[in-house]
Coordinates of N, CA and C in Angstrom, one line a residue:
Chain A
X1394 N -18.2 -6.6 10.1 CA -16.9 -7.0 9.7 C -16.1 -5.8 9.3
X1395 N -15.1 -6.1 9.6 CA -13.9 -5.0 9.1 C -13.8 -4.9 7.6
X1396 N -13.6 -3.0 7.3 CA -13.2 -3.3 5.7 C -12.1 -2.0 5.9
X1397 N -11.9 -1.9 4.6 CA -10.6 -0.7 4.3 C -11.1 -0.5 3.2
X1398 N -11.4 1.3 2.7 CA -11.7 1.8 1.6 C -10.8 2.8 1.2
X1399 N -10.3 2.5 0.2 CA -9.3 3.6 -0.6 C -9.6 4.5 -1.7
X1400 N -9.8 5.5 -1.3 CA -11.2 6.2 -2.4 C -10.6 6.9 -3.9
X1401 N -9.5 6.9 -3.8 CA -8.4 7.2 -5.1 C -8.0 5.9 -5.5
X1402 N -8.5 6.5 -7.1 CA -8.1 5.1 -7.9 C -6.9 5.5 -8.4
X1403 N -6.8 6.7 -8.5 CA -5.4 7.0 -9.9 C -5.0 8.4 -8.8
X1404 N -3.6 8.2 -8.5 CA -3.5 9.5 -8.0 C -1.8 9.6 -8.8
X1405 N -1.5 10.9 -9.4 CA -0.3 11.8 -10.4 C 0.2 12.4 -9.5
X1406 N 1.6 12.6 -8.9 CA 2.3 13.4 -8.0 C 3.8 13.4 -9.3
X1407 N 4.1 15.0 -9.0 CA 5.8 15.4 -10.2 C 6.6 14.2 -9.0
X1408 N 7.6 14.5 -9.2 CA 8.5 13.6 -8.6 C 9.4 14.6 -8.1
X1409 N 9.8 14.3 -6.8 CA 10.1 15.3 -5.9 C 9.0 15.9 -4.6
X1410 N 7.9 15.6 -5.4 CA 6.7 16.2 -4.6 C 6.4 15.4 -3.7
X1411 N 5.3 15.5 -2.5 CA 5.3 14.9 -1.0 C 4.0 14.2 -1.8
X1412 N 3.7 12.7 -1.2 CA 2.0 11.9 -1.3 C 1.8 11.8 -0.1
X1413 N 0.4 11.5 -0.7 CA -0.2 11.1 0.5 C -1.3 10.0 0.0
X1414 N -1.6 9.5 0.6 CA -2.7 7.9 -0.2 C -3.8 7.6 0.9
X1415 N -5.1 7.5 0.9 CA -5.9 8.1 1.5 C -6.5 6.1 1.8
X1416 N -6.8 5.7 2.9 CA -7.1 4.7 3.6 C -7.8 4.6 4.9
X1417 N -9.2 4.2 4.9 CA -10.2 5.0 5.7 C -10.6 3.4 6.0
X1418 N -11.0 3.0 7.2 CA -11.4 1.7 7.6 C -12.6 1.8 8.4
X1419 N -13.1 0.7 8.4 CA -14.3 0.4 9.3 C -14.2 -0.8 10.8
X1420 N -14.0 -0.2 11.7 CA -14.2 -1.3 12.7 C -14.4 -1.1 14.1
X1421 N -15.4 -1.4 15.1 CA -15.1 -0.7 16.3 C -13.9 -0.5 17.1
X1422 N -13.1 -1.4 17.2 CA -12.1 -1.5 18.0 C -11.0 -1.9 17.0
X1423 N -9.7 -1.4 18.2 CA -8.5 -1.4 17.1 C -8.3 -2.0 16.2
X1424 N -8.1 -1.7 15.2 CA -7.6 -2.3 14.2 C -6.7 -2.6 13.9
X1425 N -6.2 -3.8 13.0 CA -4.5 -4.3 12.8 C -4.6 -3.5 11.2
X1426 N -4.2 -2.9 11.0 CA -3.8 -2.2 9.5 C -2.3 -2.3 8.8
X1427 N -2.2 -2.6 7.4 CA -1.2 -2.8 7.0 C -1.1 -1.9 5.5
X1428 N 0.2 -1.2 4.8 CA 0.1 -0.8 3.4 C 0.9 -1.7 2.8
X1429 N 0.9 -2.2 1.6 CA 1.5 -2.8 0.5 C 1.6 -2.3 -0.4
X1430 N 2.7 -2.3 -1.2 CA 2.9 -2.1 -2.8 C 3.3 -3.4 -3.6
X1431 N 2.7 -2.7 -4.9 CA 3.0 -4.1 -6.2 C 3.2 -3.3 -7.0
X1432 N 4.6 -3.7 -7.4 CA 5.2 -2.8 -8.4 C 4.9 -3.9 -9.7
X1433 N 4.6 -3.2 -11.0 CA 4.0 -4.1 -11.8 C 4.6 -5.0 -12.4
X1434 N 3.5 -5.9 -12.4 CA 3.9 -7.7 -12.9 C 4.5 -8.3 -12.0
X1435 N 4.5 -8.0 -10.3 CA 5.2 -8.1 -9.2 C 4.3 -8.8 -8.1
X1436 N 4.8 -9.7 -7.4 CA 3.6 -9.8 -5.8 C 3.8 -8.7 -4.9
X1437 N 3.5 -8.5 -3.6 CA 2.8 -7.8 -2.9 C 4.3 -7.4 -2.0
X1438 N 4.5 -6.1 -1.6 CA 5.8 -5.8 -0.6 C 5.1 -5.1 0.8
X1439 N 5.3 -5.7 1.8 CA 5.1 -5.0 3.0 C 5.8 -3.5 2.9
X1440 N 5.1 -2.2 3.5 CA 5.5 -1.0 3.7 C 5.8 -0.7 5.1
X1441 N 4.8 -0.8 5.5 CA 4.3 -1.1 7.1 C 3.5 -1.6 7.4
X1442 N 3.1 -1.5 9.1 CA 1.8 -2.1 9.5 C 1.6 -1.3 10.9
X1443 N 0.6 -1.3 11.2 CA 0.2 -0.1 12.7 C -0.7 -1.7 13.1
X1444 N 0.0 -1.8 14.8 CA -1.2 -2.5 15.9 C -1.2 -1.9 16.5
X1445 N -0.7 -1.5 17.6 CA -0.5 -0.8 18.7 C 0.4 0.5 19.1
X1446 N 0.2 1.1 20.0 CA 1.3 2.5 20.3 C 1.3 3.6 19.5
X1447 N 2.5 3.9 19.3 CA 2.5 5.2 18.9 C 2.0 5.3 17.1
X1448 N 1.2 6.2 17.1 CA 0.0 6.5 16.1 C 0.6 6.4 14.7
X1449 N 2.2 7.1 14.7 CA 2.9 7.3 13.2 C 3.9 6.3 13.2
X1450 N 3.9 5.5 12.2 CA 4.6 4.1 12.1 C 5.6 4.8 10.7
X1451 N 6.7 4.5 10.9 CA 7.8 4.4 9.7 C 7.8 3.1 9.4
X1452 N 7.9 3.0 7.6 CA 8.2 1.7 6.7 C 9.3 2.0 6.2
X1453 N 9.6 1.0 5.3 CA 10.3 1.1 4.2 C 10.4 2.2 3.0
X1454 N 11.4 2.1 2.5 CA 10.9 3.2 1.7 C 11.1 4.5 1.5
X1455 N 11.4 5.2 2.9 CA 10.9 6.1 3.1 C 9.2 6.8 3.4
X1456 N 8.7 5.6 3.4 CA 6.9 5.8 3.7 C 6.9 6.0 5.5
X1457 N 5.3 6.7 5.5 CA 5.0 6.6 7.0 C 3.6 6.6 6.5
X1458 N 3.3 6.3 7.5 CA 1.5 6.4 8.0 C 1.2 6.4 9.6
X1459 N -0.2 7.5 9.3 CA -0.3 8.0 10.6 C -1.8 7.5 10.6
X1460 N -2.2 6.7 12.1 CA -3.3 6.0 12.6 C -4.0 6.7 12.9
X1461 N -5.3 7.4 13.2 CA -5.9 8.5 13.4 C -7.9 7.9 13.6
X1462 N -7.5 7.7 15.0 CA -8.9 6.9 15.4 C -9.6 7.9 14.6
X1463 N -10.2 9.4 15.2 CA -11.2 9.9 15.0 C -11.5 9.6 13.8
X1464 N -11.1 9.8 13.0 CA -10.9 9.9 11.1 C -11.3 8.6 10.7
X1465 N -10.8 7.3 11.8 CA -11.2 6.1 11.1 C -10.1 6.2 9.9
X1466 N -8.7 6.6 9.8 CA -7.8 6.6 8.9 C -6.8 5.8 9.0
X1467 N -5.9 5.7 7.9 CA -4.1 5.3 8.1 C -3.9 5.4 6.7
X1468 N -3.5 7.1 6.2 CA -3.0 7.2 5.1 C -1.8 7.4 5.2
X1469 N -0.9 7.1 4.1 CA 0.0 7.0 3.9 C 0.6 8.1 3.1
X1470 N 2.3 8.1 3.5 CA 3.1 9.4 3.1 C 4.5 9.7 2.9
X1471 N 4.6 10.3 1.9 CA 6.1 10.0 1.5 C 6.5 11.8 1.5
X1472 N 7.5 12.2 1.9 CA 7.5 14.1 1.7 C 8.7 14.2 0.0
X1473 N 8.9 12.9 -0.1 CA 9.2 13.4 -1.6 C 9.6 12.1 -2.7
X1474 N 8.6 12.0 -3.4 CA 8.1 10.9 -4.4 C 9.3 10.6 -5.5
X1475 N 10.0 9.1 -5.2 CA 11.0 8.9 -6.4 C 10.3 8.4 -7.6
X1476 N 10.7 8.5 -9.1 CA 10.3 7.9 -10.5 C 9.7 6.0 -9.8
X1477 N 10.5 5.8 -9.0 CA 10.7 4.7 -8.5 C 9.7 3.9 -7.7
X1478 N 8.7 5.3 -7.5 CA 7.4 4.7 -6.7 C 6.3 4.7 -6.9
X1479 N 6.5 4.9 -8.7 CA 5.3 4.6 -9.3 C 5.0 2.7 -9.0
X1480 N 3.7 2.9 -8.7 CA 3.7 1.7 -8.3 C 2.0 1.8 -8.1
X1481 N 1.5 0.0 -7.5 CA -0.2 0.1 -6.9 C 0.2 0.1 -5.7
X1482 N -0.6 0.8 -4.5 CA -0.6 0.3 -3.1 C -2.1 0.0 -2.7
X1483 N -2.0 -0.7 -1.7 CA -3.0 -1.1 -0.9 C -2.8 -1.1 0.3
X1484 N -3.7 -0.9 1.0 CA -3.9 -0.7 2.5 C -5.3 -2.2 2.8
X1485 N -4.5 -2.5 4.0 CA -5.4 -3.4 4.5 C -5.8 -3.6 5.6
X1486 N -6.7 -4.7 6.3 CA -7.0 -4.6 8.0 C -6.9 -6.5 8.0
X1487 N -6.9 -6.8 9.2 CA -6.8 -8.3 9.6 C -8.5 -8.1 10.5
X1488 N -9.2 -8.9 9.6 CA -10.4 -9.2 10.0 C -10.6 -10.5 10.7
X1489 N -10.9 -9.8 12.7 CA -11.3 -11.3 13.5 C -9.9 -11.8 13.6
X1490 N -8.7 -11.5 13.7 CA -7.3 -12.1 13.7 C -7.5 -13.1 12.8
X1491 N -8.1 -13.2 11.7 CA -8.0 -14.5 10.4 C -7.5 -14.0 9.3
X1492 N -9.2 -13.1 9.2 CA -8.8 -12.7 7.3 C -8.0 -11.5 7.4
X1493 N -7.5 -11.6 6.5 CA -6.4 -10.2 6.0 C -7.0 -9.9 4.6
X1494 N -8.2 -8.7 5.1 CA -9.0 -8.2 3.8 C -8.2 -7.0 2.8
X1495 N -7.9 -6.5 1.7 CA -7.5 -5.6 1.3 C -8.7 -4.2 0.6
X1496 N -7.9 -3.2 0.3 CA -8.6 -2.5 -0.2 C -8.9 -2.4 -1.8
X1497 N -9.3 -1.5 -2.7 CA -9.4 -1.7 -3.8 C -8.1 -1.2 -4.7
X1498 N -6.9 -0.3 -4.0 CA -5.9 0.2 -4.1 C -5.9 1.6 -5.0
X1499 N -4.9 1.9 -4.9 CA -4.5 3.2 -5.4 C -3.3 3.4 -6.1
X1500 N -3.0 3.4 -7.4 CA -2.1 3.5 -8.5 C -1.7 4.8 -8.4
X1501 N -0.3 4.8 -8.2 CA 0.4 6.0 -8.1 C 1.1 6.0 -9.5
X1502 N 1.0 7.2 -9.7 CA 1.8 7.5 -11.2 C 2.8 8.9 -11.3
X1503 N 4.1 8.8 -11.4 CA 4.8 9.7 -10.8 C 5.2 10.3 -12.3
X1504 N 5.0 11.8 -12.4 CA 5.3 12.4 -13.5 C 6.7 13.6 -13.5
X1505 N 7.8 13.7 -14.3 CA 8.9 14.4 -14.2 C 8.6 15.3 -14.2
Chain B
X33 N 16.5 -19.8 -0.8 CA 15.5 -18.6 -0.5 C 14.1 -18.8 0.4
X34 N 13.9 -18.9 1.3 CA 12.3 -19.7 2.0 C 11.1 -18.4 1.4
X35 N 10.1 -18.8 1.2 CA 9.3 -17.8 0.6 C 8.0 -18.6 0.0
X36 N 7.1 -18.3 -0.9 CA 6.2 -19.2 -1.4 C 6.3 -19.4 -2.8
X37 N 5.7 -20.3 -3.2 CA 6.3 -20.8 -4.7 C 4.6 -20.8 -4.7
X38 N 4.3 -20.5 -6.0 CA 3.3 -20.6 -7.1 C 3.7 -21.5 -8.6
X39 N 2.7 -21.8 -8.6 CA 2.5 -22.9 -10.0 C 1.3 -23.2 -10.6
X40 N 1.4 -22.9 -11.9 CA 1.9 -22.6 -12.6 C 2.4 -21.1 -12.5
X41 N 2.7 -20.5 -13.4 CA 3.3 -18.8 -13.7 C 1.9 -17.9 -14.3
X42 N 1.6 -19.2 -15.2 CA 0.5 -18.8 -16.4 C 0.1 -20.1 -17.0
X43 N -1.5 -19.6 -17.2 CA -2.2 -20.8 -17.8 C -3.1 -20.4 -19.0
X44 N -3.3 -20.8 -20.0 CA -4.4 -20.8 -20.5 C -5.3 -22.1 -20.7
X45 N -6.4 -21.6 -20.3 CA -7.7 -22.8 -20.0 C -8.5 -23.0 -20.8
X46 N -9.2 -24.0 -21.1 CA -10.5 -24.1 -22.1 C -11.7 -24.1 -20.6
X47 N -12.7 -23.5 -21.7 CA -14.0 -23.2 -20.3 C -14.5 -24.8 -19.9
X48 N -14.7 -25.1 -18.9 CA -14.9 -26.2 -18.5 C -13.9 -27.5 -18.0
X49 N -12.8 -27.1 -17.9 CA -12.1 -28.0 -17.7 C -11.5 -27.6 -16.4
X50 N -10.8 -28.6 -15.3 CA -10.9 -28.3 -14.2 C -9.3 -28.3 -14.0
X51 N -9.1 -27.0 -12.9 CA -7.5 -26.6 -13.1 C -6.9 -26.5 -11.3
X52 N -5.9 -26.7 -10.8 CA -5.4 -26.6 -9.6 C -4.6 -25.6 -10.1
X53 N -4.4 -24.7 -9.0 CA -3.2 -23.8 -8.9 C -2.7 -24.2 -7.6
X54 N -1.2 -24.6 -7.6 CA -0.2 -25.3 -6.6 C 0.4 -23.8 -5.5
X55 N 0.8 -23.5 -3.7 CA 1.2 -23.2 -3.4 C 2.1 -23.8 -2.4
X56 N 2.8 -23.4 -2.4 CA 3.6 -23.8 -1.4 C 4.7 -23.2 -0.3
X57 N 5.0 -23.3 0.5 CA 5.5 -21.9 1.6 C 6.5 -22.6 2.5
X58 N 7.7 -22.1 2.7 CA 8.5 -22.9 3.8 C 8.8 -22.4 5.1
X59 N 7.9 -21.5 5.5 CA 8.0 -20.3 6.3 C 7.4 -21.1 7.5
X60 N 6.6 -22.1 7.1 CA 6.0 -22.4 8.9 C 4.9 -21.9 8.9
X61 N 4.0 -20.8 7.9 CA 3.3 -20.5 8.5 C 2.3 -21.1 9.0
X62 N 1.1 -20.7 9.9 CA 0.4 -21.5 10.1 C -0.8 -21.5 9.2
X63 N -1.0 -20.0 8.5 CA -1.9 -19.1 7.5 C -2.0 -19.3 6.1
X64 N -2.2 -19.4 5.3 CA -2.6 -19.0 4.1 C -3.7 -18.6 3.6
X65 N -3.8 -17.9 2.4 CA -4.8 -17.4 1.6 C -4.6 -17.3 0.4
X66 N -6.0 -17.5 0.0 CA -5.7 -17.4 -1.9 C -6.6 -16.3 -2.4
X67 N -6.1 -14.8 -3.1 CA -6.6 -14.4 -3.3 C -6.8 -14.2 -5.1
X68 N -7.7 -13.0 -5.8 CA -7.4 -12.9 -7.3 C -7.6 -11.6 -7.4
X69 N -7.1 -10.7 -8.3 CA -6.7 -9.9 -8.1 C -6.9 -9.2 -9.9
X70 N -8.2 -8.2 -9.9 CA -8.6 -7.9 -11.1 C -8.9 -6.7 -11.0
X71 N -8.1 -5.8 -12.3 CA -8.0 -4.1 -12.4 C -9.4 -3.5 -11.8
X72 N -9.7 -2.4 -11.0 CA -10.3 -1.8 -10.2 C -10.8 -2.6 -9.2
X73 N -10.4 -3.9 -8.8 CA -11.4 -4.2 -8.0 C -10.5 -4.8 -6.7
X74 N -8.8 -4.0 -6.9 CA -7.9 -4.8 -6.0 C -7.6 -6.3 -5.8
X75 N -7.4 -6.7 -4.7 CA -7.8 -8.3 -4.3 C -8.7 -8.6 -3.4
X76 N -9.0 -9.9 -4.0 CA -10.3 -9.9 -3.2 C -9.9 -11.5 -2.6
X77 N -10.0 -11.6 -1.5 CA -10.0 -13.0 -0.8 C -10.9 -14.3 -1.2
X78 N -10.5 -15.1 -1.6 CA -11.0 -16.4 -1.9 C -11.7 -17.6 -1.0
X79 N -10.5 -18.0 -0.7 CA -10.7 -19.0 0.7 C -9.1 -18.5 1.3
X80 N -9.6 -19.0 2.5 CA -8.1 -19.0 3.3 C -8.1 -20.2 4.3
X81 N -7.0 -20.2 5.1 CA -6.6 -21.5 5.9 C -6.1 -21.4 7.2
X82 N -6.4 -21.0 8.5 CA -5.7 -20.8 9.7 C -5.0 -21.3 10.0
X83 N -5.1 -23.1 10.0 CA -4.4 -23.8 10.3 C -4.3 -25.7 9.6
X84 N -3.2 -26.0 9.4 CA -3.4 -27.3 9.0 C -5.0 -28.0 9.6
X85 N -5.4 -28.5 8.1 CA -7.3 -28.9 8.2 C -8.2 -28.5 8.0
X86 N -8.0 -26.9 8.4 CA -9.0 -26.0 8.6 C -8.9 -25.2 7.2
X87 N -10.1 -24.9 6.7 CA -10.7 -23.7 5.8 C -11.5 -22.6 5.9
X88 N -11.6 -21.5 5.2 CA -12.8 -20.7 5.0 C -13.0 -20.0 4.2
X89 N -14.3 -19.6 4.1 CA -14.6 -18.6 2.9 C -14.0 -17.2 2.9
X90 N -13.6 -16.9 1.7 CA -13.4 -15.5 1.9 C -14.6 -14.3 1.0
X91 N -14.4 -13.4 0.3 CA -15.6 -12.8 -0.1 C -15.9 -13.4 -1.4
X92 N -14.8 -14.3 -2.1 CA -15.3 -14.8 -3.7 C -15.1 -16.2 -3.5
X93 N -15.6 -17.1 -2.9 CA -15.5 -18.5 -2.9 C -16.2 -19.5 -3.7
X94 N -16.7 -19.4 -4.5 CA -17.9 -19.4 -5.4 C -16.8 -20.4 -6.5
X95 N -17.2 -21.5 -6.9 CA -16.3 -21.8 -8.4 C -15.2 -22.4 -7.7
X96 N -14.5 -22.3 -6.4 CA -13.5 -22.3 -5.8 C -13.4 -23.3 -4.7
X97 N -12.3 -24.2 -4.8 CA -12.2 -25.2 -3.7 C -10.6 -25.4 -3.0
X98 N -10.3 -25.3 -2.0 CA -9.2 -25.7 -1.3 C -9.6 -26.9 -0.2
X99 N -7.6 -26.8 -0.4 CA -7.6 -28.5 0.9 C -6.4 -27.7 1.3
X100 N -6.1 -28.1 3.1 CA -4.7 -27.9 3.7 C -4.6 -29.3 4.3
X101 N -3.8 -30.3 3.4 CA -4.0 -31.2 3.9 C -2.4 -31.2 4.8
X102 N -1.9 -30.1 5.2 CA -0.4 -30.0 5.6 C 0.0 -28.4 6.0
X103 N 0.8 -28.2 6.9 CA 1.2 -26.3 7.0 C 2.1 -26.2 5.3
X104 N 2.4 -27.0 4.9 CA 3.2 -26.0 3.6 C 2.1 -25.8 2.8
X105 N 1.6 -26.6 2.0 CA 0.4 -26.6 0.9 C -0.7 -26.3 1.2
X106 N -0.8 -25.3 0.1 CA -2.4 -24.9 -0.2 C -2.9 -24.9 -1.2
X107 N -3.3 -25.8 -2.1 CA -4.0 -25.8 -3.8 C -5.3 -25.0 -3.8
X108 N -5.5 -24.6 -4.8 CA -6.8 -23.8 -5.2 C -7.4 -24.7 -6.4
X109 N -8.8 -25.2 -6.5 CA -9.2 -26.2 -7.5 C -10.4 -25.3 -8.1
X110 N -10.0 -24.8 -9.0 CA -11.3 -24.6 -10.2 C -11.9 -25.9 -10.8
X111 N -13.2 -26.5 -10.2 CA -13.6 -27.8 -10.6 C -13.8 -27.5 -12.6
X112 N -14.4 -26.1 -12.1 CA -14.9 -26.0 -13.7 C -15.1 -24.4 -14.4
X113 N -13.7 -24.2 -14.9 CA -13.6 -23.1 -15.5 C -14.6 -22.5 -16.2
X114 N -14.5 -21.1 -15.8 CA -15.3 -20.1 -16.6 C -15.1 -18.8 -16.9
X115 N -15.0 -18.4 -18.1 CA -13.9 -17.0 -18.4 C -14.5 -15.8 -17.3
X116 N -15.2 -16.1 -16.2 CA -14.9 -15.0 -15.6 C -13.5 -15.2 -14.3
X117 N -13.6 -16.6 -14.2 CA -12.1 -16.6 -13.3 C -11.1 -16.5 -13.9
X118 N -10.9 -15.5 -15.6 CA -10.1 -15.0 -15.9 C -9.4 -14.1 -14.8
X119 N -8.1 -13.6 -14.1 CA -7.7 -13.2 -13.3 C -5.8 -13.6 -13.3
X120 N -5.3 -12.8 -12.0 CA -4.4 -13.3 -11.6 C -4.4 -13.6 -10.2
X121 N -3.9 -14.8 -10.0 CA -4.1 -15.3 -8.9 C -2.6 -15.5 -7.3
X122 N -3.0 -15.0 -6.4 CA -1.9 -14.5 -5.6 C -2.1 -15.6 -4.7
X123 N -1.3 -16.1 -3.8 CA -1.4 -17.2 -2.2 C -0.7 -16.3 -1.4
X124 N -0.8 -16.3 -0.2 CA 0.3 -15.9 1.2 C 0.1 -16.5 2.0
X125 N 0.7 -16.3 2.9 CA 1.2 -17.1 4.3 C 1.3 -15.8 5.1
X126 N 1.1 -16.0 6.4 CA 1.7 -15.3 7.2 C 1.3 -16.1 9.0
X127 N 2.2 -16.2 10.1 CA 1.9 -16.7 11.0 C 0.6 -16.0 11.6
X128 N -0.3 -16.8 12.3 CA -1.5 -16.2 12.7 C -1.2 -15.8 14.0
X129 N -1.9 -14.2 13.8 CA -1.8 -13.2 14.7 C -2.3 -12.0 14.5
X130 N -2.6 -10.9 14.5 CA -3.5 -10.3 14.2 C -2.4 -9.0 13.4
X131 N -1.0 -9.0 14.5 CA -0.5 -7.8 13.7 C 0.6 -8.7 12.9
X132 N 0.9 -9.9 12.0 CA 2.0 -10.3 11.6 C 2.0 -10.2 10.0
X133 N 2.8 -9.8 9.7 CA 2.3 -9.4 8.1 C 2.2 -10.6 7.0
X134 N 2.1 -10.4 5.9 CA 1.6 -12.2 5.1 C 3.1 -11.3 3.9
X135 N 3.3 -12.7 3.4 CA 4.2 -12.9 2.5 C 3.2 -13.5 1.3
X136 N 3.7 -12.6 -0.1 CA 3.4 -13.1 -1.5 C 4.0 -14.2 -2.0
X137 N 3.0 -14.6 -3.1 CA 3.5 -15.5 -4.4 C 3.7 -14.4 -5.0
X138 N 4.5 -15.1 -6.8 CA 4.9 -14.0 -7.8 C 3.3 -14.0 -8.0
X139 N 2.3 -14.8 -8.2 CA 0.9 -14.9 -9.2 C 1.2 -15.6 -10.1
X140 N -0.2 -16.0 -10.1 CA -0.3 -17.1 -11.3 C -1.6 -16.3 -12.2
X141 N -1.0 -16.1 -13.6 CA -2.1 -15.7 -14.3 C -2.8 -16.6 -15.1
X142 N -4.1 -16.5 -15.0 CA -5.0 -17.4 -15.4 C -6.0 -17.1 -16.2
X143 N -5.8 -17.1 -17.5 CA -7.1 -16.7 -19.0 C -7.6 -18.2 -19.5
X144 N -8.9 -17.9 -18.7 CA -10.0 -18.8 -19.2 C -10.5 -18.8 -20.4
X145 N -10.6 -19.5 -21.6 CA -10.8 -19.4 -23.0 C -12.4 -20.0 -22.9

């Protein structure tokens, strides 16, 4: 089965500064991958999502994420972090075209 | 607004008593899922629904019962509370397909006493 592992629990970026959010998956064949944010006491916001084509997908935001077979990746990136994006994100995969598994996320905390 | 509605917002429970959490979606989708969603451990899938009828397990199904007796609705039944399904509890929708994205509830928080 497909999974998505996000190996940063807490990641601190100043504000102004570039992220990046680290999202590593498991699956033989392509994967459907997606990132979300939940800004707190909030449900879930689509960022993007990668199926097919070209490898670097622009979201909202100002986010991108780049698909990167070898790596088994789709981290995500912003080149300059607002107060505004302190937030949780998650990265996910659609397991078997049914489940839509997520990861265990990554709490961004933006410092002045 | 079309989108999904959650009900209650918040509950507090006595252990053993048996609780529905209500969804509901006007999107069409064909999909749902109920997930819960507890500090380090992200969300974790419950059961889900592909299509009107149909169910399945997801990785925490345990304690946990759904019905799709329709494409809007999807209830989640705790027959019988236990403060570890203390949590917050999320539903989505999204049309089944592999790349189509799912739409949130606000959550329903739920403290089992």
């Amino acid at each position: 089965a497909q999974s998505v592992t996000q190996p940063d629990i807490h990641i601190t970026v100043s504000e102004g500064a570039s992220l990046e959010l680290r999202c590593n998956y498991s699956y033989g064949a392509t994967p459907y991958l997606f990132w979300y944010v939940q800004s707190p006491g909030q449900g879930l916001q689509l960022l993007l999502k990668y199926f097919s084509g070209d490898t670097l997908v622009q979201g909202i935001k100002g986010f991108e994420a780049e698909f990167k077979r070898s790596q088994s990746s789709f981290n995500l990136r912003k080149p300059s972090v607002h107060w505004s994006d302190a937030a949780e994100y998650f990265c996910a995969v659609v397991q078997g075209f049914q489940k839509l598994v997520f990861g265990t996320g990554t709490r961004l905390l933006v410092s002045p | 607004i079309a989108g999904i509605t959650q009900a209650p917002t918040s509950q507090i429970l006595a252990a053993g008593r048996r609780m529905t959490l209500r969804c509901t979606q006007d999107m069409r989708h064909n999909a749902m899922y109920w997930y819960r969603q507890d500090l380090g451990l992200g969300l974790r899938l419950i059961h889900y629904s592909n299509t009107a009828g149909t169910t399945g397990k997801g990785e925490v199904p345990d304690g946990y019962s759904v019905s799709r007796a329709n494409t809007d609705d999807f209830p989640l039944t705790l027959a019988s509370a236990v403060p570890s399904q203390t949590s917050v509890y999320f539903c989505a929708s999204r049309q089944e397909g592999a790349a189509t994205e799912a739409f949130f509830g606000q959550g329903t928080r739920l403290t089992v006493v």
